[in-house]
C-alpha cells in the first residue's frame, strides 16, 4: 500500500479524447504509469508515448524530474522523445519544402527540452542542421527555423562549440555582415556568435576575424531593439573575452569614433528608454572599460623609475614658481624640494613616492593628479597655493586628499571588480565622457576643497571630510546625470549644509519606522545619556583650554588659560606663556564665581565682536563666545581654538547655568550613544555568558609595521 505522500492527483489530456484523472504513484516506474494511461484510451505500443506538461514550459516527464509534479498538474500524452526525434530527422530531409519547413519549425520549439535534445543529437541531427546552413540553399523562413533549432540544441551543452567547422562560422558571420534582409536570421546568428565567443578563445579569434567592429556598430544603429540588444551582447562578449591588447584596440576604436556616446544616444532615441537586458550590456561596457585602469590602480609607484619621478617633480614645479634649480647646491635644492612637497600635501616630503606605495590607488592617483595639473593648470595652482599659504591649521593637503579621493572614486565606480552577471546599474555620464575617471577627479578634488572650507576642517577632520565627499559623489551619481557639466552643477549644489539636512531627514524617517517599543526605549535612555554628556563637558572644563587674545597685531597675540575648579564653583583664568601646556590652577590669578555668571553669549552678540564690527570674518564669529557676570556689567570674552572646543565650552557653561545643551556636537554624540545603547540592549544574549570582569588587554605587537601613519611629516 503506497504512502499518501507518494500519491499525486493529476489530469492527463490527449487530443480527441476525454481527460483521465489519475492518482500517480511516484514509486511506480514511469513506463508502467504510461502503459496504464495508454490502456485507458486503448492505445497500443506504450513505448512510443511519453508524458509532458500541458501548460507553461512543455517539458517531458522523466524519472529524474517526476518528483516535481504537484497535485493538480495537467499533463499531456504525446510522442516519446525518441520517436519525435526520428520523425523530425526524416522530415528535415524531405524533398518537400513544406514538410521541411514544418519539421524545422517544430524542431525549434521542442529543442528547448533536454530529453528531446539528447535523442536528436544522438542521431547526429545537429550535423544535419550544420550542413543545411553550410549549403545555404533554403528560404529565409526555413533558414530561420534551422538556426533557431540549432541554437536551442547547442544551449544544452551536450555538444562542444569547438567542433564546428570554419565554413559554418563563416556562413554565420556572413549572415551578420550582410545587408539587412531578414531580421530574424540576423538575431539568431548574433546569438550563435556570442555563444561561440564565450565558449573558447580560439573561436573568439575566428569570430573577431570575420566580424569587424564597423559591421557590429552598424547593427546598433538600426531601429529594431532585438537586433540592437543582440549586437550589444556580442560586442560585450568580444570585449570580455579579448586579451588586454585586443581589448585596448577595441576601446581605442570606440573612443576614436565617439561611438560610446553614439551607442547610448541611439539606443535611447530609438526606444525612449533602456530595457533591462540592454541596461545590463551598457553596465558591462562601462565596467569593462573602467577596468582598463585596474593595472595602474594595482601598481605602486617605483621610486627608481625616472619617468615617475619626473611626473612628481612636474607636479611640484607646476604649483610653485621657483628660481632656477640648476644654480642651487645639492643640499639647497633638496631642502627646497622637501619644503614644496610638504606644501603640496605629501606626508613623506623627502620621498613623496612613499605616499603612492599603497595599492589601490597606486599609480592611478599619480595619473589623476597629473591630469588635473595639466588639464586645469589654473585650478590646480589655485588649490595648492591657497592651502599652502594658510597658517591656521586649516590647510587642505592636496596630495593626501587626491590619493584618498582616487581610492573613493575607484570604489564608487567599482574599478577592479568583474562585471556582475545580473548588474544593470550603469552611469549615463560614462557615455558622454571618454576619460570619466580623470574628469570626475578634476571636479571632485575642487569639490573636496570647497567642502573642506565649509566644514572649517583641520587635519584631524580629514576622514570626516572624505566621508562627506564620498556621500556627495554617491548621491549625485545616483541621480543619473547625463553629462559632466550636469554632474558638476549638482554635486556643487549638494554642499555640507545640504548633506546635514538630508542626514537629519533620513534619520527622522528611520525613527518614524522604528517599532513603538524601540522608540519608548530610546526616550527612556535619553536622560541617562544626556547626563553622561553633561559630566563629560564639565570634566573638559576642569581640564581647561588655552585661548588666544585677538588683537590688531596678530603676531604678538597673547595666550591665556581658563579652567573650572574641581568643585565646579569657580572659573579660574589668567595669562600664560606659550610653552606652558597645562598650567596648575594655582597659577591662574583671576577667578569668577560660577554663581555670579548671568548669561552666555555667542557669535555677533558677544561684546568683543561688537567692538570690532566689520573687522571679524565669519570663521572668528563662529568661534566667539562670552560670559557676563555681576549684573551683566562685565564680560569674559573667548575665541575658541576650534569648533570642537567652542561646542565643549558652550555646552559646559550651559550646564553650569542650568540650561539645555544645544551644540551640534552634543546632538551628534547623543545620536551615536543612543544608537550604540539601543543595539546593545536589543542583543540576543540568551545563554551567552557575560564575564564579571573585563578581559585582559593583550600585549602590544612586537612592531607596528602594519600601521600606516598618515600624520607622518619629515622635515
C-alpha angles and dihedrals in degrees: 000000000000118000118251093246090060092058121087122186110220143157123233123202134196126179111261095013138089114260119257120227108208141168104235113215105211090201093060117089112261091234089059091050092051091049091053090050092048090048089053089060095035092244117158124214102038089184088074092060137073139176125246136170113275095206134048115354102013096219125170116252112237136170089261097055103028092101088068090070110110132198110280096025117148115221131184130218108229143152116306111255092245092052091045091050091050093049094048092045089057093042093055089057094049118125089224110091091207092056091046091050094049092045093050092046090053090044091055088054101045096039089081087076112086093209092057091042091056091051094047095046091048086063090051089249091149090059088054089057091048090054091049090055094045092051092047093195097129132096121261092258094052091043091052091053090045094052093043092051091046092051092049092050093048092048090071091066093230092126125039118243089221091071090072119109125242088240090060092047091050091050092051091047089048091058089052095046094046122098111272109279108140116017093198092061093048092048093055093043091053088051092051093049091050091054091048092052093049094047101062144351093238091058089046089058092049094048092045089053093050100040116058122205090239092058092046093049089049089063089057089059096062124098094232105103093201092056090046092051095046092046090050090050091053092047090052091047091052092048094047095046097043122101120245094269096047092044092052091050090052093050091047088055092049091048095045092053094042085237098148090064091042094049093053097043093046093050092049092045095050097047106019089230141031118262119223095254093048090045087058092053092048088051091050092049089052093046096047092046095050091046088067083080092058097092090056090046092052096046120087121216113274108222089199093059110102091201094055092044089052091053090052092051091045088056090053095046092047090058101043129044103217135174118264105294094202091074093054125095118250093254093046092048091047091050092048092050092049091050093050094045088053089052088050088060102254115148094210099047096173091054108018091174088077089069089061096049092092115097123235110057092025116147091353088076090055090048093053094046092049092046090053092048093049100036097043106021095163093052090045094051092045092052095049099041094044092056100035091057096053117106101184099084089253096107116132110225107230099200097044091045092048093051092050093042091052089052091049092051090049089054095045093047090040094231109183094026117112113238114268118244090233101031119128103158102117128160115238088208088068090068093054098048128059097196098036098160095051095043092047088051092053091053095042098047088058089046088052091054090049093048091046090058093044090054092043085227130186129197089275089061095054097111092045091053092049090052090054092047090050089052092048092052095043094048092047095048089048088063087063101233110200098210140031092245091054091048090050093051094046097045093048091049088055094076128170093272091054091050090053091049092050091048091050092048092049091046091052091047090050090051091051090056093051117109114258093248090056091049090049091050090050092054091048092052097048099080092050093049093044088055089051090054091047091054091048090052093050091047089052091052089050089055089052134211136244113240131190124226110230114224136159089259099059097181090063096047113143127226126231133182130218130188140162120244117249091250090052092234103105136045110212123197142159146144117289139183120258094245093055106095104177111012118198115255091244092065092059104090101189126070141174123201110238088224089064095055108109105176150001120226129187138191120348091357090070116105094232090053092050091051091055096039111167094014099078123081124223092259093060091044090056091054098045125105136155139193121215122209142171098044090323094290094117133044139190110215127209138189107194117223090228142000090259091057090046091055093045094050098042090048092047093048090047089055090051089051092049094247132131118266111245109175123125088236091060092049092049094048092046091052092050093047092046092050093049094045094049091049090050093047092050095050114121100238098163110140090001110128112229112205119231092225133038116265118259116270108248120240116267116259120264090250140004098224089128091064121088111213107214092181094058112127122175116206 
